[in-house]
């Protein structure tokens, strides 16, 4: 069982395993097989026309990808930090604007997660943390959480120096093979079974993790921002989207390429096939080739 450590900086360590006991696994497997079929039916164009989009982007939760740089290059990274590596960082001014616009909103954030890439490698990591803590002084109940791979001396030195008030989710990665990852680069648009899918349905990441802020702007989820980076479209919203903006146009672009779209919901690790190697469907082979070519062109 995979156990995530969640610790408040300089304070107690908490552990919360979320999985099912092995003795119920057959039952759980059957339940998730049914859920998968229901999901497929739900995302078809006809169902979507009748019922609307299945998942809604949370405007109370946000994930901020502050950099795509990473000191690990994991297979199937859903930010493409391994497949299309670069050192694109968010500008500090974007964080300052985010803080200002957040303070103007009526509703405070329930949770702000700081991710990447490996977020501690951002050259202005400390200043970003200081800016985000300004929000906490106005809204003490806002949880600010740093998601790190916990790998290497530089990363751990940054973790040691975190100020009070930042929670840490440390995955303690030790290498680039992550068997529990989903096949992010298996694009549903490459499957004949999804020919009539409506990709603006999104998935539960948009609801349970919230919208994304990335160097390219705001998206219905941070994964969508990472996809837009590889596509080079720069479609992200440039200021904090209003609660009425569901960003379904951005889901339509990103979700057709995202392997997470298939199930649409959380799948327990015991039910996931072990993924040892990088897997790309044909759309992703092409997008990564195009990305590499664009990089050469601008150098
Ligand atoms: S540590 Fe995270 S961000 Fe870095 S390559 Fe692995 S999955 Fe991607
Ligand atoms: S399918 Fe992928 S891109 Fe679409 S909402 Fe889910 S995680 Fe984001």
Short mmCIF file of N, CA and C in Angstrom, two decimals, residues 96-159:
data_model
loop_
_atom_site.label_atom_id
_atom_site.label_comp_id
_atom_site.label_asym_id
_atom_site.label_seq_id
_atom_site.Cartn_x
_atom_site.Cartn_y
_atom_site.Cartn_z
N UNK A 96 2.15 37.40 -7.36
CA UNK A 96 1.71 38.66 -6.72
C UNK A 96 0.30 39.00 -7.22
N UNK A 97 0.07 38.89 -8.52
CA UNK A 97 -1.27 39.17 -9.07
C UNK A 97 -2.31 38.21 -8.52
N UNK A 98 -1.92 36.94 -8.43
CA UNK A 98 -2.84 35.93 -7.88
C UNK A 98 -3.24 36.30 -6.45
N UNK A 99 -2.27 36.71 -5.66
CA UNK A 99 -2.56 37.07 -4.25
C UNK A 99 -3.48 38.29 -4.22
N UNK A 100 -3.17 39.29 -5.03
CA UNK A 100 -4.01 40.51 -5.04
C UNK A 100 -5.43 40.19 -5.48
N UNK A 101 -5.55 39.43 -6.56
CA UNK A 101 -6.90 39.11 -7.06
C UNK A 101 -7.65 38.20 -6.08
N UNK A 102 -6.93 37.34 -5.39
CA UNK A 102 -7.57 36.45 -4.41
C UNK A 102 -8.12 37.27 -3.25
N UNK A 103 -7.38 38.31 -2.85
CA UNK A 103 -7.84 39.13 -1.72
C UNK A 103 -9.07 39.94 -2.10
N UNK A 104 -9.24 40.18 -3.41
CA UNK A 104 -10.43 40.94 -3.85
C UNK A 104 -11.67 40.05 -3.94
N UNK A 105 -11.45 38.73 -3.97
CA UNK A 105 -12.61 37.82 -4.07
C UNK A 105 -13.36 37.76 -2.75
N UNK A 106 -14.64 37.42 -2.84
CA UNK A 106 -15.43 37.28 -1.62
C UNK A 106 -15.06 36.01 -0.86
N UNK A 107 -14.82 34.92 -1.65
CA UNK A 107 -14.60 33.61 -1.01
C UNK A 107 -13.10 33.32 -0.90
N UNK A 108 -12.63 33.00 0.30
CA UNK A 108 -11.21 32.62 0.42
C UNK A 108 -10.97 31.22 -0.12
N UNK A 109 -9.73 30.92 -0.44
CA UNK A 109 -9.36 29.58 -0.90
C UNK A 109 -9.43 28.61 0.26
N UNK A 110 -9.97 27.41 0.01
CA UNK A 110 -9.89 26.37 1.05
C UNK A 110 -8.50 25.76 1.06
N UNK A 111 -7.95 25.58 -0.13
CA UNK A 111 -6.62 24.95 -0.20
C UNK A 111 -5.86 25.46 -1.43
N UNK A 112 -4.60 25.77 -1.21
CA UNK A 112 -3.69 26.15 -2.31
C UNK A 112 -2.55 25.14 -2.27
N UNK A 113 -2.37 24.43 -3.37
CA UNK A 113 -1.26 23.46 -3.42
C UNK A 113 -0.19 23.99 -4.36
N UNK A 114 1.05 23.85 -3.94
CA UNK A 114 2.18 24.35 -4.73
C UNK A 114 2.90 23.12 -5.31
N UNK A 115 2.95 23.08 -6.63
CA UNK A 115 3.53 21.89 -7.27
C UNK A 115 4.44 22.28 -8.44
N UNK A 116 4.80 21.26 -9.21
CA UNK A 116 5.57 21.48 -10.43
C UNK A 116 5.37 20.28 -11.35
N UNK A 117 6.47 19.90 -11.97
CA UNK A 117 7.89 19.93 -11.67
C UNK A 117 8.15 19.76 -10.16
N UNK A 118 9.38 20.01 -9.81
CA UNK A 118 9.71 20.00 -8.37
C UNK A 118 9.72 21.46 -7.91
N UNK A 119 8.71 21.85 -7.12
CA UNK A 119 8.52 23.27 -6.82
C UNK A 119 9.67 23.93 -6.08
N UNK A 120 10.39 23.14 -5.26
CA UNK A 120 11.47 23.76 -4.48
C UNK A 120 12.63 24.21 -5.37
N UNK A 121 12.64 23.79 -6.64
CA UNK A 121 13.73 24.18 -7.55
C UNK A 121 13.48 25.54 -8.21
N UNK A 122 12.31 26.12 -7.99
CA UNK A 122 12.07 27.46 -8.56
C UNK A 122 13.08 28.43 -7.96
N UNK A 123 13.76 29.24 -8.79
CA UNK A 123 14.80 30.13 -8.26
C UNK A 123 14.25 31.14 -7.24
N UNK A 124 12.94 31.43 -7.30
CA UNK A 124 12.38 32.39 -6.32
C UNK A 124 11.39 31.68 -5.39
N UNK A 125 11.73 30.46 -5.07
CA UNK A 125 10.82 29.64 -4.25
C UNK A 125 10.46 30.32 -2.93
N UNK A 126 11.46 30.85 -2.23
CA UNK A 126 11.18 31.47 -0.92
C UNK A 126 10.25 32.66 -1.06
N UNK A 127 10.47 33.48 -2.09
CA UNK A 127 9.61 34.67 -2.29
C UNK A 127 8.18 34.25 -2.61
N UNK A 128 8.03 33.17 -3.37
CA UNK A 128 6.68 32.68 -3.70
C UNK A 128 5.97 32.24 -2.42
N UNK A 129 6.69 31.52 -1.58
CA UNK A 129 6.09 31.06 -0.32
C UNK A 129 5.68 32.27 0.53
N UNK A 130 6.56 33.27 0.59
CA UNK A 130 6.23 34.48 1.39
C UNK A 130 4.97 35.15 0.87
N UNK A 131 4.85 35.24 -0.47
CA UNK A 131 3.66 35.86 -1.06
C UNK A 131 2.40 35.09 -0.69
N UNK A 132 2.47 33.78 -0.81
CA UNK A 132 1.27 32.97 -0.54
C UNK A 132 0.88 33.03 0.94
N UNK A 133 1.88 33.20 1.79
CA UNK A 133 1.57 33.30 3.23
C UNK A 133 0.82 34.60 3.56
N UNK A 134 0.94 35.59 2.67
CA UNK A 134 0.15 36.82 2.87
C UNK A 134 -1.34 36.46 2.88
N UNK A 135 -1.71 35.53 2.00
CA UNK A 135 -3.13 35.12 1.95
C UNK A 135 -3.54 34.47 3.27
N UNK A 136 -2.62 33.75 3.85
CA UNK A 136 -2.94 33.05 5.11
C UNK A 136 -3.10 34.04 6.27
N UNK A 137 -2.40 35.15 6.20
CA UNK A 137 -2.58 36.14 7.28
C UNK A 137 -4.00 36.72 7.21
N UNK A 138 -4.57 36.81 6.00
CA UNK A 138 -5.95 37.32 5.86
C UNK A 138 -6.97 36.22 6.11
N UNK A 139 -6.62 34.99 5.72
CA UNK A 139 -7.57 33.87 5.85
C UNK A 139 -6.84 32.69 6.50
N UNK A 140 -6.77 32.67 7.82
CA UNK A 140 -5.98 31.64 8.51
C UNK A 140 -6.43 30.21 8.21
N UNK A 141 -7.70 30.02 7.77
CA UNK A 141 -8.17 28.65 7.52
C UNK A 141 -7.72 28.10 6.16
N UNK A 142 -7.17 28.95 5.31
CA UNK A 142 -6.67 28.46 4.01
C UNK A 142 -5.48 27.53 4.25
N UNK A 143 -5.57 26.33 3.69
CA UNK A 143 -4.45 25.38 3.80
C UNK A 143 -3.49 25.63 2.64
N UNK A 144 -2.24 25.83 2.96
CA UNK A 144 -1.22 25.96 1.89
C UNK A 144 -0.33 24.73 1.97
N UNK A 145 -0.29 24.02 0.86
CA UNK A 145 0.36 22.70 0.87
C UNK A 145 1.42 22.64 -0.23
N UNK A 146 2.58 22.19 0.12
CA UNK A 146 3.67 22.02 -0.84
C UNK A 146 3.77 20.54 -1.21
N UNK A 147 3.77 20.26 -2.50
CA UNK A 147 3.87 18.86 -2.95
C UNK A 147 5.27 18.67 -3.54
N UNK A 148 6.04 17.80 -2.92
CA UNK A 148 7.45 17.64 -3.32
C UNK A 148 7.78 16.16 -3.55
N UNK A 149 8.81 15.94 -4.37
CA UNK A 149 9.26 14.55 -4.54
C UNK A 149 10.24 14.16 -3.43
N UNK A 150 10.70 15.12 -2.64
CA UNK A 150 11.58 14.81 -1.51
C UNK A 150 12.92 14.22 -1.92
N UNK A 151 13.32 14.46 -3.17
CA UNK A 151 14.49 13.77 -3.71
C UNK A 151 15.70 14.72 -3.80
N UNK A 152 16.78 14.34 -3.20
CA UNK A 152 18.04 15.07 -3.39
C UNK A 152 18.29 16.12 -2.32
N UNK A 153 19.58 16.49 -2.25
CA UNK A 153 20.03 17.40 -1.19
C UNK A 153 19.41 18.78 -1.31
N UNK A 154 19.36 19.31 -2.55
CA UNK A 154 18.86 20.67 -2.74
C UNK A 154 17.39 20.77 -2.32
N UNK A 155 16.61 19.78 -2.73
CA UNK A 155 15.18 19.76 -2.40
C UNK A 155 15.01 19.68 -0.88
N UNK A 156 15.77 18.80 -0.26
CA UNK A 156 15.61 18.62 1.19
C UNK A 156 16.09 19.83 1.98
N UNK A 157 17.11 20.53 1.43
CA UNK A 157 17.56 21.76 2.10
C UNK A 157 16.44 22.80 2.07
N UNK A 158 15.74 22.89 0.93
CA UNK A 158 14.62 23.86 0.83
C UNK A 158 13.50 23.46 1.79
N UNK A 159 13.27 22.17 1.93
CA UNK A 159 12.21 21.71 2.84
C UNK A 159 12.55 22.05 4.29
#
